[in-house]
Coordinates of C-alpha atoms in Angstrom, one line a residue:
X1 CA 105.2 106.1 76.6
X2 CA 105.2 102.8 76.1
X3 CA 103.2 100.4 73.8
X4 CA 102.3 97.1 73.2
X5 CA 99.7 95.4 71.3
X6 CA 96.5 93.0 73.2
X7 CA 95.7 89.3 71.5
X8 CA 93.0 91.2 69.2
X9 CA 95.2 93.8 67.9
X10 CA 94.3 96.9 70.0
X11 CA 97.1 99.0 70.7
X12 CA 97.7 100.0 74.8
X13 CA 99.8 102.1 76.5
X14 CA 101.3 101.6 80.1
X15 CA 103.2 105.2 82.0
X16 CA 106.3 104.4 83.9
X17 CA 107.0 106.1 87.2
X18 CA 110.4 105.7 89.5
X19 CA 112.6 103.2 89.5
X20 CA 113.2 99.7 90.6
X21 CA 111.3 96.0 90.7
X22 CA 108.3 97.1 88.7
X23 CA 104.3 96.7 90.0
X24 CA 101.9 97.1 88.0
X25 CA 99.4 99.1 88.9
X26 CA 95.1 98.6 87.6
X27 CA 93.5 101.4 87.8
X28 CA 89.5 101.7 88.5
X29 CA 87.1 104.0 87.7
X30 CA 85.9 101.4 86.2
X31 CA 87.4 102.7 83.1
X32 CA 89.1 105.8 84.7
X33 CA 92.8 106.8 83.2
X34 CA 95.4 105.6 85.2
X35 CA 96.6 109.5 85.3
X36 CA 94.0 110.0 88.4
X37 CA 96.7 107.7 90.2
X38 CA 99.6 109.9 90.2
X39 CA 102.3 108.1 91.8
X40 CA 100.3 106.4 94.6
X41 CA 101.8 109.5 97.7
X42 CA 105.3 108.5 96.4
X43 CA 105.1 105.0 96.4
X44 CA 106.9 105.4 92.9
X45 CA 110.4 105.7 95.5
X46 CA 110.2 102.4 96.1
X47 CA 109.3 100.9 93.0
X48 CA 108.7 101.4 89.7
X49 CA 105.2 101.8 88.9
X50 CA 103.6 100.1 86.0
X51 CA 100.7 102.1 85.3
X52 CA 98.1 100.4 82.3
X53 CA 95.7 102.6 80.6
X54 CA 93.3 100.3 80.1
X55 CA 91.9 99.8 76.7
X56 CA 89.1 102.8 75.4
X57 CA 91.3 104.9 78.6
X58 CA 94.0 107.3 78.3
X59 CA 96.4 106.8 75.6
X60 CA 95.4 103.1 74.8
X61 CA 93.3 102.3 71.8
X62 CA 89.4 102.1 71.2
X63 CA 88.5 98.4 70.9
X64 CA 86.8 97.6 67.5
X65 CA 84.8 95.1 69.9
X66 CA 83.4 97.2 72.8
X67 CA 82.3 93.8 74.1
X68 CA 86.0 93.6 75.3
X69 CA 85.5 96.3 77.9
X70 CA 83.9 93.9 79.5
X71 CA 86.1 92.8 83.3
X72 CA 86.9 89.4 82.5
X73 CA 88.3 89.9 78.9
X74 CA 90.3 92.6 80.1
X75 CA 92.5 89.5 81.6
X76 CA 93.7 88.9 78.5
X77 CA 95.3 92.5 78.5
X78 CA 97.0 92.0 81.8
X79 CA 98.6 88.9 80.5
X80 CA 99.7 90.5 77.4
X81 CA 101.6 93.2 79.4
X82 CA 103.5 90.3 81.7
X83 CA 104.9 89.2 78.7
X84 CA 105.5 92.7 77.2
X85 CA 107.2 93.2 80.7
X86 CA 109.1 90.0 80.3
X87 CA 108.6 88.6 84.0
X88 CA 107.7 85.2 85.0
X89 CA 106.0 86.7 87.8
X90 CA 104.8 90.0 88.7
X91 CA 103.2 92.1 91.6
X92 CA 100.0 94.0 90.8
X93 CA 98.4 97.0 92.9
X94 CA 94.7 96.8 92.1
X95 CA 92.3 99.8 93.2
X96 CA 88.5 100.2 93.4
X97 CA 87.2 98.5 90.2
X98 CA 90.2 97.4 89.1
X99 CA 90.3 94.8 92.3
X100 CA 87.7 92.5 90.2
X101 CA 90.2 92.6 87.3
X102 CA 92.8 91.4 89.4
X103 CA 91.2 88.7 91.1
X104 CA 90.1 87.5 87.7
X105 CA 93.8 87.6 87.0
X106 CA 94.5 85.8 89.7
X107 CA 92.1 83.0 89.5
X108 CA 93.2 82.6 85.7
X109 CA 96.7 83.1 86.4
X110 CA 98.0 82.2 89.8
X111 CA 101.8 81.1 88.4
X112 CA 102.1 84.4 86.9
X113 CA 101.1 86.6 90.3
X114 CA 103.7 87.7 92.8
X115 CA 102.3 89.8 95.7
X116 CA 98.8 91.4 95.4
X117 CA 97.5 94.8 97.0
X118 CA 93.8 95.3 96.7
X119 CA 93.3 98.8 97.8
X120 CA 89.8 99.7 98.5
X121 CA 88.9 97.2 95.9
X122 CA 84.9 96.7 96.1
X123 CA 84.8 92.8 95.3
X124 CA 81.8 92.8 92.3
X125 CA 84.0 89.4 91.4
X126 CA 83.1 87.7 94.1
X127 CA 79.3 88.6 94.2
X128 CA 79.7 91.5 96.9
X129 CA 78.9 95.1 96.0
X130 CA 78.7 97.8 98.1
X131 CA 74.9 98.5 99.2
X132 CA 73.5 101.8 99.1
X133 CA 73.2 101.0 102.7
X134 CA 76.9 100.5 103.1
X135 CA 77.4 104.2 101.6
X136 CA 75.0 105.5 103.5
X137 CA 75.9 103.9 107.0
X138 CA 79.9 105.5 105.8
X139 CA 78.2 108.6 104.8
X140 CA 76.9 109.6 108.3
X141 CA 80.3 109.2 110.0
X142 CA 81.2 112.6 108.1
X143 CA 78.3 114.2 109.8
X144 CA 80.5 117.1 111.8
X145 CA 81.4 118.2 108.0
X146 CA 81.0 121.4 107.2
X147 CA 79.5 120.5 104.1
X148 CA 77.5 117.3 105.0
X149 CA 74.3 119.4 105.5
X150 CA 74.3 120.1 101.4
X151 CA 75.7 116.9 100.5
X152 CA 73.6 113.8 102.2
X153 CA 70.3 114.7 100.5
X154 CA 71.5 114.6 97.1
X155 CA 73.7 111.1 98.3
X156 CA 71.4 109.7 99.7
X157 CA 68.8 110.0 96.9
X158 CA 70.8 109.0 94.1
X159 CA 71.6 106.2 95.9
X160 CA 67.7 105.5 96.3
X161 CA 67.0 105.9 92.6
X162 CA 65.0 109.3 93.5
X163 CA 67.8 111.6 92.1
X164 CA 70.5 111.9 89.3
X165 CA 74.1 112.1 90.3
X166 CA 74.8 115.4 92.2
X167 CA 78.9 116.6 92.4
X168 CA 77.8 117.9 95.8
X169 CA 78.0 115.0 97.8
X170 CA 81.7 114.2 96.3
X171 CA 83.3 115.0 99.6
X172 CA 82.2 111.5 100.7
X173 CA 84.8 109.7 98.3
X174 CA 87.5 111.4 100.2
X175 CA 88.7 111.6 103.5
X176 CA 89.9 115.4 103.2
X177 CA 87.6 117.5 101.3
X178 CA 90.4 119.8 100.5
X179 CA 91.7 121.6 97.6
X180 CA 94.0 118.7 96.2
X181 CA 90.7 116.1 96.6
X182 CA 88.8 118.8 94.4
X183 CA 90.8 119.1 91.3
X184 CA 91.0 115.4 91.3
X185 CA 87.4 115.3 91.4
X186 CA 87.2 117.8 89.0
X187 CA 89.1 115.5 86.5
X188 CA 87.1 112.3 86.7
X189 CA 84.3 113.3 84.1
X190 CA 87.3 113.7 81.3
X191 CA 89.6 110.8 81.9
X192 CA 86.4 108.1 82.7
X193 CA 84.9 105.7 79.5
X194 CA 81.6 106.3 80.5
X195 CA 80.6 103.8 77.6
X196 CA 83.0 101.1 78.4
X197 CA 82.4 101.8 81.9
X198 CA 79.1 100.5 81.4
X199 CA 80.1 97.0 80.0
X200 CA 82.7 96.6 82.8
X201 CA 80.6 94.6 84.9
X202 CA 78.0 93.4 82.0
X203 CA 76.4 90.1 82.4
X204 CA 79.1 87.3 81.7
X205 CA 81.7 89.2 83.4
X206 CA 81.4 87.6 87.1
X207 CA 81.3 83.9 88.2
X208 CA 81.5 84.6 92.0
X209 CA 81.6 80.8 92.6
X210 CA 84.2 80.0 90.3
X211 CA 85.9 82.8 90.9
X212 CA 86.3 81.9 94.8
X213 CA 87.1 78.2 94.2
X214 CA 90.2 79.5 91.9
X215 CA 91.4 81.9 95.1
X216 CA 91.1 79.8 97.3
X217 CA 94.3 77.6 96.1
X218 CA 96.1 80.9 94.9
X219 CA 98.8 81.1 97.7
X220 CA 100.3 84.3 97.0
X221 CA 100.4 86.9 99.5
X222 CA 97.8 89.3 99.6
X223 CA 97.0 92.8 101.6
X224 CA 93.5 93.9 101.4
X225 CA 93.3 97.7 102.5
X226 CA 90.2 99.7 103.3
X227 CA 89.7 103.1 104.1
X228 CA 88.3 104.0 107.4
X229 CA 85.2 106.3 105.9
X230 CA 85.0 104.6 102.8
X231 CA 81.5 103.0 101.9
X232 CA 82.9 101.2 98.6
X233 CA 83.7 98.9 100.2
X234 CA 83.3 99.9 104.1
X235 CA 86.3 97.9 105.7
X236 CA 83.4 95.0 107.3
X237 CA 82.8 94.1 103.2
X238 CA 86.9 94.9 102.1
X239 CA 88.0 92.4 105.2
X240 CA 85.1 89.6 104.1
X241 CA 86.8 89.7 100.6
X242 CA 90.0 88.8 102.1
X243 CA 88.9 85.7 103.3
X244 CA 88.7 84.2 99.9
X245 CA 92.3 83.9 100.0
X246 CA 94.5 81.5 101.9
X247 CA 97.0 84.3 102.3
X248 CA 95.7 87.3 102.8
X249 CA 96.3 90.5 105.2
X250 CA 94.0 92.8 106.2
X251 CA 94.1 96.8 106.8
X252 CA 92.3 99.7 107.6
X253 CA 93.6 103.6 106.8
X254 CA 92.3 105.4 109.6
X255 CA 90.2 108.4 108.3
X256 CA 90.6 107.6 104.6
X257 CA 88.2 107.2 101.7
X258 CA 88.7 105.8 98.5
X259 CA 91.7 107.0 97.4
X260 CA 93.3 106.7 100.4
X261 CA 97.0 107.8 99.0
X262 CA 95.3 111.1 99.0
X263 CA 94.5 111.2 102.3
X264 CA 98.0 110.0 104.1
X265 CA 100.4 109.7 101.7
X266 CA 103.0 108.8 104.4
X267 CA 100.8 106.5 106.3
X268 CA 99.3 104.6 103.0
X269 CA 103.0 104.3 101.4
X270 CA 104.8 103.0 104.5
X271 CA 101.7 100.0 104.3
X272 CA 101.9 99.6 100.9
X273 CA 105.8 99.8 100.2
X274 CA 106.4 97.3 103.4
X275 CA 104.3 94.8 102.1
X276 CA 105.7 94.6 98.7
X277 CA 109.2 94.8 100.3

């Protein structure tokens, strides 16, 4: 496992899957392990995946600032491992959270950005969160569920502020409610920061405007990929984030949710490994 050390001192960790050109891989969560991201449906055979435990996650170091949880000082971290890596340039696979980590990387750090996959990357960074009515509108596609009878309730009052968080309307983060989208459900609660997780997006952490002037000259190729029942980001919000760069491709995974290597390995790794290729 190796290690290597942030600008303040804190020790992190990065896990190394397959072989080849690396690509570094930020997990989401926010604040979630990068274990919950296996080897992406296999997309560890065609390269080497780069896989940061962000700090407070996994097996890198509690912070003795917690402020540094916080999305835009995490930058600093990603920078750190480029050099630990030793490239002048690298490709980065972003997913969920961590998409607002990389596009702060990228505004800061376009010379140092290869290619760019934002996969189902809701874009807080540039001022656009997914509405409850977003979820909701998603939500209702998976009405000839077997278990969408149990689980809308619950989703949608939580998502009203009327209710707490219910693990019965989990099936709508997935686009197979099967037994392999279970046990990784099941292993959220342990590998999330709830704590950090809370400072992720604090106030400070986003300057949407900024933030779009800087990607806007960052001409690195980017794909932007949605899942077809995903409401975090539903592909309308996932394909308005990809305008804010010059050269960036959009795609939708037909039937997936948010983890949409879980869903089609096959389909999501022949995107994914073609457009790094």
């Amino acid at each position: 496992m190796p290690i290597f050390r942030a600008p303040d001192g804190t020790r992190l960790t990065y896990h190394l899957r397959g072989e080849g050109e690396p690509l570094v891989v930020l997990p989401g969560g926010p604040m979630r392990a990068s274990a919950y991201l296996g080897n992406l449906g296999g997309l560890d055979a065609h390269r080497q995946l780069v896989l940061l435990d962000l700090r407070g996650t996994g097996e890198s170091e509690v912070p003795a600032d917690p402020g540094t949880y916080r999305c835009d000082r995490l930058v600093d971290d990603v920078e750190a491992l480029r050099l630990q890596l030793r490239r002048e340039r690298m490709d980065v696979l972003a997913h969920s959270a961590g998409g607002s980590l990389a596009m702060l990387y990228a505004a800061r750090h376009p010379q140092r950005l290869g290619r760019l996959a934002l996969i189902t990357a809701t874009p807080w960074a540039l001022g656009m969160p997914a509405t409850a009515g977003d979820r909701l509108t998603a939500a209702r596609l998976r009405a000839s569920e077997p278990w969408f009878a149990d689980a809308f309730p619950p989703f949608e009052a939580w998502l009203e502020g009327r209710g707490d968080f219910d693990p019965a309307f989990l099936p709508f983060f997935y686009g197979r409610w099967d037994d392999a989208a279970r046990a990784h459900a099941d292993r959220e609660e342990t590998e999330t920061n709830d704590d950090a997780a809370e400072i992720y997006g604090a106030d400070g952490a986003y300057e949407p405007d900024a933030t779009r002037s800087a990607l806007a000259r960052v001409t690195t190729p980017v794909l932007v990929l949605a899942g077809g029942v995903d409401g975090g980001p539903r592909p309308a919000l996932a394909r308005q984030a990809a305008q804010a760069f010059p050269a960036a491709g959009f795609a939708v995974q037909p039937g997936a949710g948010h983890y949409p290597w879980l869903d089609d390995p096959d389909r999501f790794v022949r995107r994914v490994a073609g457009f790094f290729s």
